[in-house]
């Protein structure tokens, strides 16, 4: 009597212990040299001349103005892009209309265009020699080399973040819940607040966190449209560059430590949100299994 042939699972990439350890080792080395080492250097160099120098750099009027301008840009750009992302995701996933694919392409443009190119494009739109430059100058409205230009550039580079987090999730969820709520007499606004928003809130918060981090760290587009005027149109990344060019390395690293802390807090917030979302998914699955 012949025994039945045993069906072995095909080998997977990484099943070999040696290969798996080598792969993990390569990842750890890259993380150590590319991510961890620069963060450590920022902290070490920021305090290389003592706490007094660090404190004086942070409380310097130019640094405080740069921090305030960066926060102002985030306070305006993030809510606007959040509203835009929600509206775009809602329109793309819940409705069928001509030009939907084109709208998706438009949303992706800031990801594919260099921020510096975007800044130069704004020069040709709002500059004195640009499309609307003479009209703005006649009305004494200043966009470029002023706060409005910084906010507009920040909005451009961060426009896709919220939308790109919401669109895949809302597409996977479908339209059944919204259609059911509408059939029961709920208005569109009530349907959004009671049905759609609770189901996408973790993805929404994640998109907002990424958008905020990118606004505060944006350099390319803002450097073109701001004019780099010390104490007036310098955001924190531009202020760091000026300090470094003035051979104030300790001051540059001290200012950079603020952005590094922002990055750390962003990662922590991201992990917490992912855990919250995963916890809710597990609870939903367990309830479904018990019901079944």
Short mmCIF file of C-alpha atoms in Angstrom, two decimals:
data_model
loop_
_atom_site.label_atom_id
_atom_site.label_comp_id
_atom_site.label_asym_id
_atom_site.label_seq_id
_atom_site.Cartn_x
_atom_site.Cartn_y
_atom_site.Cartn_z
CA UNK A 1 0.00 0.00 0.00
CA UNK A 2 1.53 3.27 -1.09
CA UNK A 3 1.30 6.22 1.19
CA UNK A 4 -0.30 9.40 -0.03
CA UNK A 5 2.22 11.94 -1.27
CA UNK A 6 2.81 14.78 1.17
CA UNK A 7 2.21 18.23 -0.23
CA UNK A 8 4.93 20.58 0.92
CA UNK A 9 4.48 24.30 0.80
CA UNK A 10 6.77 26.00 -1.70
CA UNK A 11 9.71 27.78 -0.06
CA UNK A 12 9.26 31.49 0.55
CA UNK A 13 11.81 34.23 0.28
CA UNK A 14 13.38 34.54 3.72
CA UNK A 15 12.66 31.01 4.97
CA UNK A 16 16.39 30.36 5.05
CA UNK A 17 17.60 31.48 8.52
CA UNK A 18 20.90 32.81 7.18
CA UNK A 19 19.18 34.88 4.50
CA UNK A 20 16.63 36.17 7.01
CA UNK A 21 19.32 37.27 9.46
CA UNK A 22 21.29 38.96 6.70
CA UNK A 23 18.20 40.83 5.53
CA UNK A 24 17.35 41.98 9.06
CA UNK A 25 20.96 43.01 9.61
CA UNK A 26 21.04 45.08 6.42
CA UNK A 27 17.82 46.85 7.42
CA UNK A 28 19.13 47.60 10.91
CA UNK A 29 22.42 48.96 9.54
CA UNK A 30 20.60 51.22 7.07
CA UNK A 31 18.24 52.47 9.77
CA UNK A 32 21.16 53.16 12.09
CA UNK A 33 23.19 55.13 9.52
CA UNK A 34 20.37 56.83 7.60
CA UNK A 35 17.86 57.65 10.36
CA UNK A 36 19.22 57.17 13.87
CA UNK A 37 22.72 58.62 13.35
CA UNK A 38 21.51 61.97 11.90
CA UNK A 39 19.04 62.39 14.77
CA UNK A 40 21.78 61.73 17.32
CA UNK A 41 24.12 64.18 15.57
CA UNK A 42 21.42 66.88 15.66
CA UNK A 43 21.05 66.46 19.42
CA UNK A 44 24.78 66.36 20.08
CA UNK A 45 25.61 69.38 17.90
CA UNK A 46 22.66 71.39 19.22
CA UNK A 47 24.15 71.29 22.72
CA UNK A 48 27.81 71.30 21.62
CA UNK A 49 28.30 74.85 22.95
CA UNK A 50 26.24 74.38 26.07
CA UNK A 51 22.70 74.94 27.23
CA UNK A 52 23.07 78.72 27.24
CA UNK A 53 23.83 78.86 23.51
CA UNK A 54 20.96 76.50 22.78
CA UNK A 55 18.55 78.60 24.84
CA UNK A 56 19.74 81.88 23.32
CA UNK A 57 19.25 80.49 19.82
CA UNK A 58 15.74 79.28 20.51
CA UNK A 59 14.58 82.51 22.17
CA UNK A 60 16.25 84.75 19.57
CA UNK A 61 13.63 87.01 17.90
CA UNK A 62 14.45 85.66 14.42
CA UNK A 63 14.05 82.07 15.59
CA UNK A 64 10.80 82.82 17.40
CA UNK A 65 9.48 84.61 14.32
CA UNK A 66 10.44 81.64 12.13
CA UNK A 67 8.68 79.25 14.50
CA UNK A 68 5.60 81.48 14.63
CA UNK A 69 5.46 81.78 10.83
CA UNK A 70 5.82 78.01 10.45
CA UNK A 71 2.99 77.44 12.92
CA UNK A 72 0.84 80.06 11.16
CA UNK A 73 1.34 78.34 7.80
CA UNK A 74 0.36 75.01 9.36
CA UNK A 75 -2.71 76.47 11.09
CA UNK A 76 -4.00 77.71 7.74
CA UNK A 77 -2.77 75.10 5.26
CA UNK A 78 -3.68 72.00 7.26
CA UNK A 79 -7.40 72.81 7.82
CA UNK A 80 -7.80 73.96 4.20
CA UNK A 81 -6.19 70.80 2.85
CA UNK A 82 -8.18 68.68 5.28
CA UNK A 83 -11.43 70.14 3.95
CA UNK A 84 -10.16 69.71 0.38
CA UNK A 85 -9.13 66.10 1.02
CA UNK A 86 -12.48 65.19 2.55
CA UNK A 87 -14.41 66.83 -0.27
CA UNK A 88 -12.25 65.23 -2.97
CA UNK A 89 -12.42 61.78 -1.40
CA UNK A 90 -16.19 62.07 -0.91
CA UNK A 91 -16.75 63.14 -4.52
CA UNK A 92 -14.46 60.48 -6.02
CA UNK A 93 -15.65 57.51 -3.96
CA UNK A 94 -19.35 58.23 -3.51
CA UNK A 95 -20.34 59.66 -6.91
CA UNK A 96 -19.90 58.84 -10.56
CA UNK A 97 -19.20 61.78 -12.83
CA UNK A 98 -17.30 62.70 -15.97
CA UNK A 99 -13.69 63.63 -15.26
CA UNK A 100 -13.21 61.51 -12.12
CA UNK A 101 -9.93 60.06 -13.40
CA UNK A 102 -8.74 63.52 -14.34
CA UNK A 103 -9.49 64.72 -10.80
CA UNK A 104 -7.41 61.87 -9.40
CA UNK A 105 -4.53 62.90 -11.66
CA UNK A 106 -4.79 66.51 -10.48
CA UNK A 107 -4.66 65.41 -6.85
CA UNK A 108 -1.46 63.47 -7.55
CA UNK A 109 0.35 66.38 -9.24
CA UNK A 110 2.04 67.76 -6.06
CA UNK A 111 3.55 64.30 -5.51
CA UNK A 112 5.12 64.21 -8.96
CA UNK A 113 6.22 67.85 -9.30
CA UNK A 114 9.34 69.09 -7.53
CA UNK A 115 8.49 71.69 -4.86
CA UNK A 116 11.07 74.06 -6.34
CA UNK A 117 9.37 73.78 -9.73
CA UNK A 118 6.07 74.60 -8.04
CA UNK A 119 7.64 77.67 -6.42
CA UNK A 120 9.00 78.86 -9.76
CA UNK A 121 5.56 78.33 -11.32
CA UNK A 122 4.05 80.61 -8.69
CA UNK A 123 6.59 83.26 -9.68
CA UNK A 124 5.18 83.19 -13.20
CA UNK A 125 1.64 83.43 -11.87
CA UNK A 126 1.84 85.97 -9.03
CA UNK A 127 5.18 87.69 -9.70
CA UNK A 128 5.46 91.22 -11.06
CA UNK A 129 6.17 89.80 -14.52
CA UNK A 130 3.66 86.99 -14.08
CA UNK A 131 0.11 86.41 -15.20
CA UNK A 132 -1.62 88.25 -12.35
CA UNK A 133 1.38 90.30 -11.20
CA UNK A 134 0.41 93.66 -12.76
CA UNK A 135 -3.17 93.40 -11.49
CA UNK A 136 -2.04 92.52 -7.96
CA UNK A 137 0.49 95.35 -8.02
CA UNK A 138 -2.18 97.82 -9.14
CA UNK A 139 -4.33 96.83 -6.15
CA UNK A 140 -1.28 96.82 -3.84
CA UNK A 141 -1.77 93.14 -3.03
CA UNK A 142 1.44 91.28 -2.24
CA UNK A 143 1.45 87.52 -2.65
CA UNK A 144 5.05 86.58 -3.31
CA UNK A 145 7.85 87.35 -0.84
CA UNK A 146 5.17 87.67 1.82
CA UNK A 147 3.13 85.44 4.12
CA UNK A 148 0.35 84.66 1.55
CA UNK A 149 2.91 83.17 -0.87
CA UNK A 150 4.33 80.95 1.88
CA UNK A 151 0.85 79.68 2.78
CA UNK A 152 -0.09 79.04 -0.86
CA UNK A 153 3.12 77.11 -1.52
CA UNK A 154 2.61 75.08 1.66
CA UNK A 155 -0.95 74.28 0.61
CA UNK A 156 0.21 73.09 -2.80
CA UNK A 157 2.84 70.62 -1.59
CA UNK A 158 0.54 69.15 1.08
CA UNK A 159 -2.73 69.07 -0.87
CA UNK A 160 -2.78 65.30 -1.61
CA UNK A 161 -2.00 63.92 1.86
CA UNK A 162 -5.48 63.76 3.38
CA UNK A 163 -7.18 62.79 0.11
CA UNK A 164 -4.73 59.95 -0.56
CA UNK A 165 -5.32 58.50 2.90
CA UNK A 166 -9.11 58.65 2.58
CA UNK A 167 -9.73 57.58 -1.03
CA UNK A 168 -8.50 53.93 -0.82
CA UNK A 169 -10.35 53.36 2.47
CA UNK A 170 -13.60 54.91 1.28
CA UNK A 171 -13.40 52.94 -1.98
CA UNK A 172 -13.01 49.71 0.00
CA UNK A 173 -15.97 50.58 2.23
CA UNK A 174 -18.26 51.17 -0.73
CA UNK A 175 -21.49 53.17 -0.76
CA UNK A 176 -23.95 50.80 0.90
CA UNK A 177 -24.02 52.50 4.30
CA UNK A 178 -24.47 55.99 2.85
CA UNK A 179 -27.21 54.80 0.49
CA UNK A 180 -28.99 53.08 3.38
CA UNK A 181 -28.83 56.24 5.51
CA UNK A 182 -30.12 58.34 2.60
CA UNK A 183 -32.99 55.94 1.98
CA UNK A 184 -34.00 56.32 5.64
CA UNK A 185 -34.30 60.08 5.18
CA UNK A 186 -30.93 61.32 6.44
CA UNK A 187 -29.55 64.43 4.77
CA UNK A 188 -26.17 64.43 3.07
CA UNK A 189 -24.53 66.34 5.93
CA UNK A 190 -26.10 64.07 8.55
CA UNK A 191 -24.98 61.01 6.58
CA UNK A 192 -21.43 62.30 6.48
CA UNK A 193 -21.28 63.09 10.21
CA UNK A 194 -23.03 59.92 11.42
CA UNK A 195 -21.94 57.31 8.88
CA UNK A 196 -18.93 58.29 6.78
CA UNK A 197 -16.80 60.25 9.25
CA UNK A 198 -16.79 57.63 12.06
CA UNK A 199 -15.61 55.00 9.57
CA UNK A 200 -12.70 57.06 8.24
CA UNK A 201 -11.66 59.10 11.28
CA UNK A 202 -8.40 57.22 11.91
CA UNK A 203 -7.29 57.57 8.30
CA UNK A 204 -8.33 61.23 8.42
CA UNK A 205 -6.27 61.91 11.53
CA UNK A 206 -3.30 60.09 10.03
CA UNK A 207 -3.52 62.22 6.89
CA UNK A 208 -3.75 65.40 8.99
CA UNK A 209 -0.62 64.42 10.94
CA UNK A 210 1.35 63.79 7.75
CA UNK A 211 0.09 67.03 6.23
CA UNK A 212 1.10 69.01 9.32
CA UNK A 213 4.58 67.47 9.41
CA UNK A 214 5.15 68.24 5.74
CA UNK A 215 3.99 71.87 6.11
CA UNK A 216 6.38 72.50 8.98
CA UNK A 217 9.30 70.86 7.19
CA UNK A 218 8.72 72.23 3.69
CA UNK A 219 11.73 73.94 2.19
CA UNK A 220 11.82 73.91 -1.63
CA UNK A 221 8.66 75.72 -2.68
CA UNK A 222 8.74 78.09 0.29
CA UNK A 223 12.36 79.06 -0.35
CA UNK A 224 11.42 80.28 -3.84
CA UNK A 225 8.31 82.30 -2.96
CA UNK A 226 9.37 83.69 0.42
CA UNK A 227 12.42 85.75 -0.56
CA UNK A 228 14.35 84.49 2.52
CA UNK A 229 13.95 87.76 4.39
CA UNK A 230 15.38 87.25 7.87
CA UNK A 231 12.85 87.94 10.59
CA UNK A 232 10.01 88.48 8.08
CA UNK A 233 9.45 85.64 5.60
CA UNK A 234 11.72 82.91 6.95
CA UNK A 235 10.07 79.72 8.11
CA UNK A 236 12.00 77.43 10.44
CA UNK A 237 13.67 75.32 7.69
CA UNK A 238 14.80 78.50 5.90
CA UNK A 239 16.04 79.96 9.17
CA UNK A 240 18.14 76.82 9.74
CA UNK A 241 19.74 77.25 6.33
CA UNK A 242 20.59 80.91 7.03
CA UNK A 243 22.18 80.06 10.36
CA UNK A 244 24.28 77.35 8.73
CA UNK A 245 25.43 79.69 5.95
CA UNK A 246 26.37 82.26 8.62
CA UNK A 247 28.70 79.65 10.16
CA UNK A 248 26.45 79.33 13.23
CA UNK A 249 26.43 75.55 13.18
CA UNK A 250 25.36 75.17 16.81
CA UNK A 251 22.46 77.57 16.27
CA UNK A 252 21.44 75.76 13.08
CA UNK A 253 21.41 72.41 14.87
CA UNK A 254 19.54 73.94 17.82
CA UNK A 255 16.80 75.14 15.48
CA UNK A 256 16.87 71.82 13.63
CA UNK A 257 16.25 70.01 16.91
CA UNK A 258 12.77 71.52 16.96
CA UNK A 259 11.97 69.94 13.61
CA UNK A 260 13.56 66.68 14.79
CA UNK A 261 11.30 66.67 17.85
CA UNK A 262 8.35 67.32 15.56
CA UNK A 263 9.35 64.28 13.50
CA UNK A 264 9.58 62.12 16.63
CA UNK A 265 6.16 63.26 17.86
CA UNK A 266 4.74 62.62 14.38
CA UNK A 267 6.04 59.05 14.45
CA UNK A 268 4.61 58.50 17.94
CA UNK A 269 1.22 59.89 16.87
CA UNK A 270 1.30 57.70 13.76
CA UNK A 271 1.99 54.55 15.81
CA UNK A 272 -0.74 55.40 18.32
CA UNK A 273 -3.27 55.99 15.56
CA UNK A 274 -2.34 52.74 13.84
CA UNK A 275 -2.79 50.87 17.11
CA UNK A 276 -6.15 52.50 17.72
CA UNK A 277 -7.31 51.64 14.22
CA UNK A 278 -6.02 48.07 14.46
CA UNK A 279 -7.72 47.67 17.84
CA UNK A 280 -11.04 48.77 16.42
CA UNK A 281 -10.65 46.34 13.50
CA UNK A 282 -9.93 43.44 15.88
CA UNK A 283 -12.98 44.29 18.01
CA UNK A 284 -15.19 44.41 14.93
CA UNK A 285 -13.88 41.04 13.72
CA UNK A 286 -14.41 39.45 17.14
CA UNK A 287 -17.98 40.74 17.30
CA UNK A 288 -18.66 39.38 13.83
CA UNK A 289 -17.28 35.96 14.78
CA UNK A 290 -19.40 35.84 17.94
CA UNK A 291 -22.50 36.85 16.01
CA UNK A 292 -21.83 34.17 13.37
#
